Every structure is written in C-alpha cells, then in structure tokens.
C-alpha cells in the first residue's frame, strides 16, 4: 500500500467529522489483535475544549528537552495526515504511515470477517491504532494523546493513560456530548479513573463541579491549575500566598 492508497482507504471510511462513532470496542478489539501495543509504554491523555492540542505539543517539547523520547498524537492536521503522529519531534514518514495503515486495514477486515467487529473501525479509530503501533515500534518512553471528541468514548481512552489532563471546557459538539456544560464536562471528565494522576485546568464553575465529582468517585485528588489571568494580576505578595496553597498539593505525595 502506498501513502496515496492509505489516504484513499481512510477517506473511503467517510470523513471523520461525518462518521463519528463513539465507543471503545472497535479500538480495544483492534489493539488486542496486535498484542495490545499501548501496554508497552505509559501514556498521558489530554481532553478539554480549548487548548488541548497546544497543551499536548508543549508537553511533548518539555519531554524532549528533558531527554524523554515521546510519541505525540494530535488532531486534526493542517496539510498532511502525518502531522498527527510524531516521535521524538519528527513526523511519522509517509512510508511508515502507509505500512501501518495497511496492517490495521488487514487486521480490521479479518476481525470483521470473524465477526469480532460489528463494523469497520472509523477513520479516527484507524489512525489511533496506527499511532499506538508506531509508538510501540519506536519504543517511546511516553505517549501523549489528544482526544478527538469528548473523552469517555473517545478511541484514545482505550490506551488507558496513567496521567490525564483536562483543559478548559466550553460548549462544543453538543449533538454528541450533550446540550449543557455539565453534560459535556461529564463526557470529558470520564477519562479520570481510579489510580490515575489528574491535572485539571481552571474551569467554569458548572464544569468544575462535575469534574470534582468524578475525582471523588475515583478516589483521587486532582492537581488544580488556577486561572492564569488571576496569577499574572497578583502582586508579588499575593503570588507568594497563592503558591503556598498550590505547591503543597502538587508535592504532598512526591509526584
């Protein structure tokens, strides 16, 4: 399969914004067929409405500056689909993307034939699997995964990230996630599970309440990031007071 053929195949599945199928079953079945490559490395998953892509890119840069070999998966792309997958700061090559897409296509068709899949995975589910396979092959130290839509049923959630982050939440994709901020926050907050480390950016009160309830159900203490505009407007004395409240939370258990 050439790169052009891999693109044609993915597009034949339907445009990703028109063929959204929320759920983890397809991705979990695909990954299991490849021996669960996502279990070979830890992951960070980032959900939210505003700034999740920027947060993922900044975290990737921090990792590389610290000598950590990171795999980065973001969406959508601007020019080439290879922009979505990078390893140690380098985009996946067209040849590798085509090769891995061919492997995922073959596996998906076989699973469908065996009735282990009800339908072929979507465009986004295919590309998620390609990214995780690429990261496994490259032996990354960590994968950074930006959710595509929501969180609870987004295919990146199948990776079972050890660290999750939620950027500011606002109204978006109401037809899929719900028609209130609380409903949307619930979908995104569902990436918070027992034993994960959760980092939560400043949120509107309605969204924050839902997120904190999910943290309580999961029995974890989130790392709460305050409104940055408040920090920059504080005097040096006020900033010191704020740090005295925030820093113990971030260091109390050594993480």
PDB file of C-alpha atoms in Angstrom:
ATOM      1  CA  UNK A   1       0.000   0.000   0.000  1.00  0.00           C
ATOM      2  CA  UNK A   2       1.401   3.390  -0.998  1.00  0.00           C
ATOM      3  CA  UNK A   3       0.855   6.550   1.023  1.00  0.00           C
ATOM      4  CA  UNK A   4      -1.718   7.741  -1.502  1.00  0.00           C
ATOM      5  CA  UNK A   5      -3.519   4.405  -1.284  1.00  0.00           C
ATOM      6  CA  UNK A   6      -3.559   4.605   2.511  1.00  0.00           C
ATOM      7  CA  UNK A   7      -5.194   8.033   2.303  1.00  0.00           C
ATOM      8  CA  UNK A   8      -7.749   6.801  -0.210  1.00  0.00           C
ATOM      9  CA  UNK A   9      -8.590   3.868   2.039  1.00  0.00           C
ATOM     10  CA  UNK A  10      -9.033   6.039   5.131  1.00  0.00           C
ATOM     11  CA  UNK A  11     -11.188   8.522   3.236  1.00  0.00           C
ATOM     12  CA  UNK A  12     -13.310   5.657   1.918  1.00  0.00           C
ATOM     13  CA  UNK A  13     -14.383   5.099   5.521  1.00  0.00           C
ATOM     14  CA  UNK A  14     -16.028   8.515   5.469  1.00  0.00           C
ATOM     15  CA  UNK A  15     -14.823  11.930   6.616  1.00  0.00           C
ATOM     16  CA  UNK A  16     -14.009  11.799  10.319  1.00  0.00           C
ATOM     17  CA  UNK A  17     -16.366  14.676  11.139  1.00  0.00           C
ATOM     18  CA  UNK A  18     -19.271  12.934   9.402  1.00  0.00           C
ATOM     19  CA  UNK A  19     -18.741   9.331  10.511  1.00  0.00           C
ATOM     20  CA  UNK A  20     -18.295   9.734  14.250  1.00  0.00           C
ATOM     21  CA  UNK A  21     -18.924   6.521  16.180  1.00  0.00           C
ATOM     22  CA  UNK A  22     -18.339   6.935  19.882  1.00  0.00           C
ATOM     23  CA  UNK A  23     -17.220   3.817  21.718  1.00  0.00           C
ATOM     24  CA  UNK A  24     -14.110   1.881  22.708  1.00  0.00           C
ATOM     25  CA  UNK A  25     -14.991  -1.606  21.444  1.00  0.00           C
ATOM     26  CA  UNK A  26     -13.511  -1.248  17.953  1.00  0.00           C
ATOM     27  CA  UNK A  27     -10.229   0.224  19.165  1.00  0.00           C
ATOM     28  CA  UNK A  28      -9.878  -2.267  22.014  1.00  0.00           C
ATOM     29  CA  UNK A  29     -10.503  -5.194  19.652  1.00  0.00           C
ATOM     30  CA  UNK A  30      -8.012  -3.840  17.110  1.00  0.00           C
ATOM     31  CA  UNK A  31      -5.326  -3.280  19.723  1.00  0.00           C
ATOM     32  CA  UNK A  32      -5.872  -6.744  21.190  1.00  0.00           C
ATOM     33  CA  UNK A  33      -5.288  -8.233  17.734  1.00  0.00           C
ATOM     34  CA  UNK A  34      -1.842  -6.594  17.764  1.00  0.00           C
ATOM     35  CA  UNK A  35      -0.997  -7.776  21.277  1.00  0.00           C
ATOM     36  CA  UNK A  36      -2.029  -4.521  22.992  1.00  0.00           C
ATOM     37  CA  UNK A  37       0.918  -2.364  21.912  1.00  0.00           C
ATOM     38  CA  UNK A  38      -0.276   0.507  24.119  1.00  0.00           C
ATOM     39  CA  UNK A  39       0.667  -1.512  27.191  1.00  0.00           C
ATOM     40  CA  UNK A  40       4.375  -1.241  26.290  1.00  0.00           C
ATOM     41  CA  UNK A  41       4.610   2.421  27.341  1.00  0.00           C
ATOM     42  CA  UNK A  42       2.880   4.880  29.707  1.00  0.00           C
ATOM     43  CA  UNK A  43       0.510   7.467  28.280  1.00  0.00           C
ATOM     44  CA  UNK A  44      -0.766  10.945  29.017  1.00  0.00           C
ATOM     45  CA  UNK A  45      -4.267  11.702  27.716  1.00  0.00           C
ATOM     46  CA  UNK A  46      -5.475  15.278  27.250  1.00  0.00           C
ATOM     47  CA  UNK A  47      -9.151  16.203  26.928  1.00  0.00           C
ATOM     48  CA  UNK A  48     -10.974  19.523  27.007  1.00  0.00           C
ATOM     49  CA  UNK A  49     -12.380  22.122  24.640  1.00  0.00           C
ATOM     50  CA  UNK A  50      -9.786  24.873  24.464  1.00  0.00           C
ATOM     51  CA  UNK A  51      -6.031  24.377  24.359  1.00  0.00           C
ATOM     52  CA  UNK A  52      -5.772  20.590  24.423  1.00  0.00           C
ATOM     53  CA  UNK A  53      -3.701  20.458  21.237  1.00  0.00           C
ATOM     54  CA  UNK A  54      -1.408  23.252  22.426  1.00  0.00           C
ATOM     55  CA  UNK A  55      -1.030  21.536  25.790  1.00  0.00           C
ATOM     56  CA  UNK A  56      -0.091  18.270  24.077  1.00  0.00           C
ATOM     57  CA  UNK A  57       2.521  19.990  21.899  1.00  0.00           C
ATOM     58  CA  UNK A  58       4.026  21.859  24.860  1.00  0.00           C
ATOM     59  CA  UNK A  59       4.214  18.678  26.921  1.00  0.00           C
ATOM     60  CA  UNK A  60       5.932  16.942  24.010  1.00  0.00           C
ATOM     61  CA  UNK A  61       8.502  19.756  23.847  1.00  0.00           C
ATOM     62  CA  UNK A  62       9.105  19.533  27.607  1.00  0.00           C
ATOM     63  CA  UNK A  63       9.654  15.789  27.366  1.00  0.00           C
ATOM     64  CA  UNK A  64      12.150  16.126  24.535  1.00  0.00           C
ATOM     65  CA  UNK A  65      14.024  18.896  26.367  1.00  0.00           C
ATOM     66  CA  UNK A  66      14.322  16.529  29.329  1.00  0.00           C
ATOM     67  CA  UNK A  67      15.653  13.709  27.155  1.00  0.00           C
ATOM     68  CA  UNK A  68      12.403  11.743  27.238  1.00  0.00           C
ATOM     69  CA  UNK A  69      11.514  10.008  23.980  1.00  0.00           C
ATOM     70  CA  UNK A  70       7.879  10.969  23.413  1.00  0.00           C
ATOM     71  CA  UNK A  71       5.249   9.954  20.910  1.00  0.00           C
ATOM     72  CA  UNK A  72       2.674  12.644  20.122  1.00  0.00           C
ATOM     73  CA  UNK A  73      -0.801  12.061  18.664  1.00  0.00           C
ATOM     74  CA  UNK A  74      -2.927  15.108  17.832  1.00  0.00           C
ATOM     75  CA  UNK A  75      -5.777  16.008  15.510  1.00  0.00           C
ATOM     76  CA  UNK A  76      -6.825  17.364  13.135  1.00  0.00           C
ATOM     77  CA  UNK A  77      -3.954  18.025  10.728  1.00  0.00           C
ATOM     78  CA  UNK A  78      -3.391  21.149   8.627  1.00  0.00           C
ATOM     79  CA  UNK A  79      -1.692  19.847   5.472  1.00  0.00           C
ATOM     80  CA  UNK A  80      -0.687  16.194   5.801  1.00  0.00           C
ATOM     81  CA  UNK A  81      -2.144  13.430   7.935  1.00  0.00           C
ATOM     82  CA  UNK A  82       1.397  12.548   9.013  1.00  0.00           C
ATOM     83  CA  UNK A  83       1.315  15.704  11.166  1.00  0.00           C
ATOM     84  CA  UNK A  84      -0.904  13.808  13.602  1.00  0.00           C
ATOM     85  CA  UNK A  85       1.788  11.346  14.643  1.00  0.00           C
ATOM     86  CA  UNK A  86       5.295  12.333  15.687  1.00  0.00           C
ATOM     87  CA  UNK A  87       8.074  10.537  17.506  1.00  0.00           C
ATOM     88  CA  UNK A  88      10.798  12.464  19.304  1.00  0.00           C
ATOM     89  CA  UNK A  89       9.770  15.599  17.419  1.00  0.00           C
ATOM     90  CA  UNK A  90       9.774  14.006  13.954  1.00  0.00           C
ATOM     91  CA  UNK A  91       6.617  13.359  11.954  1.00  0.00           C
ATOM     92  CA  UNK A  92       5.967   9.755  11.002  1.00  0.00           C
ATOM     93  CA  UNK A  93       7.237   9.071   7.481  1.00  0.00           C
ATOM     94  CA  UNK A  94       4.784   8.523   4.646  1.00  0.00           C
ATOM     95  CA  UNK A  95       6.166   5.021   4.146  1.00  0.00           C
ATOM     96  CA  UNK A  96       5.671   4.074   7.795  1.00  0.00           C
ATOM     97  CA  UNK A  97       2.196   5.589   7.853  1.00  0.00           C
ATOM     98  CA  UNK A  98       1.204   3.612   4.764  1.00  0.00           C
ATOM     99  CA  UNK A  99       2.753   0.390   6.087  1.00  0.00           C
ATOM    100  CA  UNK A 100       0.993   0.622   9.440  1.00  0.00           C
ATOM    101  CA  UNK A 101      -2.303   1.669   7.865  1.00  0.00           C
ATOM    102  CA  UNK A 102      -2.092  -1.432   5.681  1.00  0.00           C
ATOM    103  CA  UNK A 103      -1.539  -3.592   8.780  1.00  0.00           C
ATOM    104  CA  UNK A 104      -4.517  -2.033  10.557  1.00  0.00           C
ATOM    105  CA  UNK A 105      -6.699  -2.391   7.443  1.00  0.00           C
ATOM    106  CA  UNK A 106      -5.830  -6.081   7.085  1.00  0.00           C
ATOM    107  CA  UNK A 107      -6.474  -6.746  10.767  1.00  0.00           C
ATOM    108  CA  UNK A 108      -9.771  -4.841  10.753  1.00  0.00           C
ATOM    109  CA  UNK A 109     -11.059  -6.713   7.702  1.00  0.00           C
ATOM    110  CA  UNK A 110     -10.113 -10.062   9.240  1.00  0.00           C
ATOM    111  CA  UNK A 111     -11.769  -9.174  12.547  1.00  0.00           C
ATOM    112  CA  UNK A 112     -14.899  -8.152  10.665  1.00  0.00           C
ATOM    113  CA  UNK A 113     -14.874 -11.450   8.782  1.00  0.00           C
ATOM    114  CA  UNK A 114     -14.549 -13.302  12.102  1.00  0.00           C
ATOM    115  CA  UNK A 115     -17.440 -11.212  13.472  1.00  0.00           C
ATOM    116  CA  UNK A 116     -15.250  -9.901  16.254  1.00  0.00           C
ATOM    117  CA  UNK A 117     -16.074  -6.448  14.905  1.00  0.00           C
ATOM    118  CA  UNK A 118     -19.604  -5.399  14.020  1.00  0.00           C
ATOM    119  CA  UNK A 119     -18.424  -2.687  11.619  1.00  0.00           C
ATOM    120  CA  UNK A 120     -15.115  -1.496  10.226  1.00  0.00           C
ATOM    121  CA  UNK A 121     -13.400   0.976  12.556  1.00  0.00           C
ATOM    122  CA  UNK A 122     -13.848   4.637  11.691  1.00  0.00           C
ATOM    123  CA  UNK A 123     -11.225   6.943  10.183  1.00  0.00           C
ATOM    124  CA  UNK A 124     -10.199   8.175  13.646  1.00  0.00           C
ATOM    125  CA  UNK A 125     -10.144   4.684  15.160  1.00  0.00           C
ATOM    126  CA  UNK A 126      -7.838   3.509  12.369  1.00  0.00           C
ATOM    127  CA  UNK A 127      -5.457   6.440  12.843  1.00  0.00           C
ATOM    128  CA  UNK A 128      -5.433   5.982  16.626  1.00  0.00           C
ATOM    129  CA  UNK A 129      -4.356   2.366  16.140  1.00  0.00           C
ATOM    130  CA  UNK A 130      -1.682   3.431  13.642  1.00  0.00           C
ATOM    131  CA  UNK A 131      -0.301   5.937  16.158  1.00  0.00           C
ATOM    132  CA  UNK A 132      -0.127   3.427  19.004  1.00  0.00           C
ATOM    133  CA  UNK A 133       1.546   0.836  16.779  1.00  0.00           C
ATOM    134  CA  UNK A 134       4.077   3.436  15.643  1.00  0.00           C
ATOM    135  CA  UNK A 135       4.857   4.395  19.239  1.00  0.00           C
ATOM    136  CA  UNK A 136       5.330   0.755  20.192  1.00  0.00           C
ATOM    137  CA  UNK A 137       7.702   0.126  17.283  1.00  0.00           C
ATOM    138  CA  UNK A 138       9.685   3.259  18.131  1.00  0.00           C
ATOM    139  CA  UNK A 139       9.968   2.234  21.797  1.00  0.00           C
ATOM    140  CA  UNK A 140       8.839   5.612  23.088  1.00  0.00           C
ATOM    141  CA  UNK A 141       9.229   6.425  26.775  1.00  0.00           C
ATOM    142  CA  UNK A 142       5.771   8.002  26.882  1.00  0.00           C
ATOM    143  CA  UNK A 143       2.858   8.692  24.541  1.00  0.00           C
ATOM    144  CA  UNK A 144       0.939  11.982  24.611  1.00  0.00           C
ATOM    145  CA  UNK A 145      -2.590  11.535  23.280  1.00  0.00           C
ATOM    146  CA  UNK A 146      -5.006  14.333  22.440  1.00  0.00           C
ATOM    147  CA  UNK A 147      -8.616  13.175  22.482  1.00  0.00           C
ATOM    148  CA  UNK A 148     -10.582  13.588  19.297  1.00  0.00           C
ATOM    149  CA  UNK A 149     -14.065  14.097  20.731  1.00  0.00           C
ATOM    150  CA  UNK A 150     -15.205  14.044  24.339  1.00  0.00           C
ATOM    151  CA  UNK A 151     -13.298  11.516  26.402  1.00  0.00           C
ATOM    152  CA  UNK A 152     -15.480   8.764  27.838  1.00  0.00           C
ATOM    153  CA  UNK A 153     -15.930   7.012  24.486  1.00  0.00           C
ATOM    154  CA  UNK A 154     -13.035   8.518  22.521  1.00  0.00           C
ATOM    155  CA  UNK A 155     -10.748   5.925  20.939  1.00  0.00           C
ATOM    156  CA  UNK A 156      -7.661   7.363  22.678  1.00  0.00           C
ATOM    157  CA  UNK A 157      -9.206   6.319  26.004  1.00  0.00           C
ATOM    158  CA  UNK A 158      -8.558   2.687  25.058  1.00  0.00           C
ATOM    159  CA  UNK A 159      -4.865   3.354  25.752  1.00  0.00           C
ATOM    160  CA  UNK A 160      -5.584   3.516  29.499  1.00  0.00           C
ATOM    161  CA  UNK A 161      -3.426   6.556  30.246  1.00  0.00           C
ATOM    162  CA  UNK A 162      -1.743   6.817  33.636  1.00  0.00           C
ATOM    163  CA  UNK A 163      -1.874  10.622  33.604  1.00  0.00           C
ATOM    164  CA  UNK A 164      -4.886  12.590  32.368  1.00  0.00           C
ATOM    165  CA  UNK A 165      -5.324  16.318  31.888  1.00  0.00           C
ATOM    166  CA  UNK A 166      -8.428  18.384  31.258  1.00  0.00           C
ATOM    167  CA  UNK A 167      -8.044  21.800  29.655  1.00  0.00           C
ATOM    168  CA  UNK A 168     -10.791  24.465  29.888  1.00  0.00           C
ATOM    169  CA  UNK A 169     -14.207  23.150  28.870  1.00  0.00           C
ATOM    170  CA  UNK A 170     -16.799  25.080  26.883  1.00  0.00           C
ATOM    171  CA  UNK A 171     -19.823  24.276  24.742  1.00  0.00           C
ATOM    172  CA  UNK A 172     -18.818  22.114  21.760  1.00  0.00           C
ATOM    173  CA  UNK A 173     -20.123  19.146  19.769  1.00  0.00           C
ATOM    174  CA  UNK A 174     -23.457  19.399  21.574  1.00  0.00           C
ATOM    175  CA  UNK A 175     -25.030  16.868  19.213  1.00  0.00           C
ATOM    176  CA  UNK A 176     -22.659  14.196  20.542  1.00  0.00           C
ATOM    177  CA  UNK A 177     -21.679  15.311  24.034  1.00  0.00           C
ATOM    178  CA  UNK A 178     -24.796  16.995  25.407  1.00  0.00           C
ATOM    179  CA  UNK A 179     -26.555  20.331  25.368  1.00  0.00           C
ATOM    180  CA  UNK A 180     -25.296  21.704  28.681  1.00  0.00           C
ATOM    181  CA  UNK A 181     -21.843  22.468  30.020  1.00  0.00           C
ATOM    182  CA  UNK A 182     -22.369  19.903  32.784  1.00  0.00           C
ATOM    183  CA  UNK A 183     -23.141  17.114  30.297  1.00  0.00           C
ATOM    184  CA  UNK A 184     -20.125  17.993  28.146  1.00  0.00           C
ATOM    185  CA  UNK A 185     -17.898  18.140  31.231  1.00  0.00           C
ATOM    186  CA  UNK A 186     -19.140  14.708  32.309  1.00  0.00           C
ATOM    187  CA  UNK A 187     -18.091  13.177  28.978  1.00  0.00           C
ATOM    188  CA  UNK A 188     -14.634  14.713  29.165  1.00  0.00           C
ATOM    189  CA  UNK A 189     -14.156  14.083  32.899  1.00  0.00           C
ATOM    190  CA  UNK A 190     -14.806  10.373  32.379  1.00  0.00           C
ATOM    191  CA  UNK A 191     -11.140   9.924  31.436  1.00  0.00           C
ATOM    192  CA  UNK A 192     -10.485  10.346  35.173  1.00  0.00           C
ATOM    193  CA  UNK A 193     -10.333   6.881  36.705  1.00  0.00           C
ATOM    194  CA  UNK A 194      -9.076   5.323  39.937  1.00  0.00           C
ATOM    195  CA  UNK A 195      -5.288   5.473  40.372  1.00  0.00           C
ATOM    196  CA  UNK A 196      -4.626   7.997  37.590  1.00  0.00           C
ATOM    197  CA  UNK A 197      -2.918  11.314  38.170  1.00  0.00           C
ATOM    198  CA  UNK A 198      -5.345  14.034  37.077  1.00  0.00           C
ATOM    199  CA  UNK A 199      -4.375  17.608  36.219  1.00  0.00           C
ATOM    200  CA  UNK A 200      -7.305  19.986  35.808  1.00  0.00           C
ATOM    201  CA  UNK A 201      -7.075  23.476  34.342  1.00  0.00           C
ATOM    202  CA  UNK A 202      -9.242  26.376  35.509  1.00  0.00           C
ATOM    203  CA  UNK A 203     -12.877  25.661  34.620  1.00  0.00           C
ATOM    204  CA  UNK A 204     -16.250  27.403  34.693  1.00  0.00           C
ATOM    205  CA  UNK A 205     -17.981  26.545  37.981  1.00  0.00           C
ATOM    206  CA  UNK A 206     -20.545  24.253  36.333  1.00  0.00           C
ATOM    207  CA  UNK A 207     -17.827  22.184  34.652  1.00  0.00           C
ATOM    208  CA  UNK A 208     -15.521  22.128  37.677  1.00  0.00           C
ATOM    209  CA  UNK A 209     -18.275  20.744  39.903  1.00  0.00           C
ATOM    210  CA  UNK A 210     -18.762  17.788  37.548  1.00  0.00           C
ATOM    211  CA  UNK A 211     -15.019  17.141  37.291  1.00  0.00           C
ATOM    212  CA  UNK A 212     -14.531  17.193  41.055  1.00  0.00           C
ATOM    213  CA  UNK A 213     -17.431  14.765  41.481  1.00  0.00           C
ATOM    214  CA  UNK A 214     -15.715  12.380  39.045  1.00  0.00           C
ATOM    215  CA  UNK A 215     -12.463  12.721  41.003  1.00  0.00           C
ATOM    216  CA  UNK A 216     -14.317  11.933  44.221  1.00  0.00           C
ATOM    217  CA  UNK A 217     -15.901   8.830  42.688  1.00  0.00           C
ATOM    218  CA  UNK A 218     -12.455   7.744  41.512  1.00  0.00           C
ATOM    219  CA  UNK A 219     -10.967   8.496  44.944  1.00  0.00           C
ATOM    220  CA  UNK A 220      -8.200  10.689  43.625  1.00  0.00           C
ATOM    221  CA  UNK A 221      -7.060  14.214  44.468  1.00  0.00           C
ATOM    222  CA  UNK A 222      -6.711  16.305  41.286  1.00  0.00           C
ATOM    223  CA  UNK A 223      -3.953  18.824  40.656  1.00  0.00           C
ATOM    224  CA  UNK A 224      -5.933  22.027  40.121  1.00  0.00           C
ATOM    225  CA  UNK A 225      -4.416  24.767  37.975  1.00  0.00           C
ATOM    226  CA  UNK A 226      -5.746  28.244  38.813  1.00  0.00           C
ATOM    227  CA  UNK A 227      -6.880  30.859  36.314  1.00  0.00           C
ATOM    228  CA  UNK A 228      -3.593  32.152  34.852  1.00  0.00           C
ATOM    229  CA  UNK A 229      -5.024  35.632  34.345  1.00  0.00           C
ATOM    230  CA  UNK A 230      -5.505  35.771  38.113  1.00  0.00           C
ATOM    231  CA  UNK A 231      -1.886  34.773  38.705  1.00  0.00           C
ATOM    232  CA  UNK A 232      -0.500  37.448  36.399  1.00  0.00           C
ATOM    233  CA  UNK A 233      -2.639  40.140  38.012  1.00  0.00           C
ATOM    234  CA  UNK A 234      -1.457  39.320  41.540  1.00  0.00           C
ATOM    235  CA  UNK A 235       1.138  41.352  43.363  1.00  0.00           C
ATOM    236  CA  UNK A 236       4.312  39.536  44.335  1.00  0.00           C
ATOM    237  CA  UNK A 237       2.888  39.159  47.845  1.00  0.00           C
ATOM    238  CA  UNK A 238      -0.354  37.721  46.514  1.00  0.00           C
ATOM    239  CA  UNK A 239       1.526  35.353  44.234  1.00  0.00           C
ATOM    240  CA  UNK A 240       3.501  34.066  47.177  1.00  0.00           C
ATOM    241  CA  UNK A 241       0.306  33.367  49.059  1.00  0.00           C
ATOM    242  CA  UNK A 242      -1.115  31.542  46.049  1.00  0.00           C
ATOM    243  CA  UNK A 243       1.996  29.395  45.648  1.00  0.00           C
ATOM    244  CA  UNK A 244       1.872  28.476  49.325  1.00  0.00           C
ATOM    245  CA  UNK A 245      -1.559  26.974  48.702  1.00  0.00           C
ATOM    246  CA  UNK A 246      -0.835  25.293  45.353  1.00  0.00           C
ATOM    247  CA  UNK A 247       2.673  23.856  45.757  1.00  0.00           C
ATOM    248  CA  UNK A 248       1.954  21.585  48.752  1.00  0.00           C
ATOM    249  CA  UNK A 249      -0.867  19.986  46.780  1.00  0.00           C
ATOM    250  CA  UNK A 250       1.481  19.248  43.887  1.00  0.00           C
ATOM    251  CA  UNK A 251       4.204  17.764  46.079  1.00  0.00           C
ATOM    252  CA  UNK A 252       2.443  16.184  49.040  1.00  0.00           C
ATOM    253  CA  UNK A 253       2.822  12.626  47.747  1.00  0.00           C
ATOM    254  CA  UNK A 254       6.067  13.170  45.864  1.00  0.00           C
ATOM    255  CA  UNK A 255       4.550  13.147  42.374  1.00  0.00           C
TER     256      UNK A 255
END
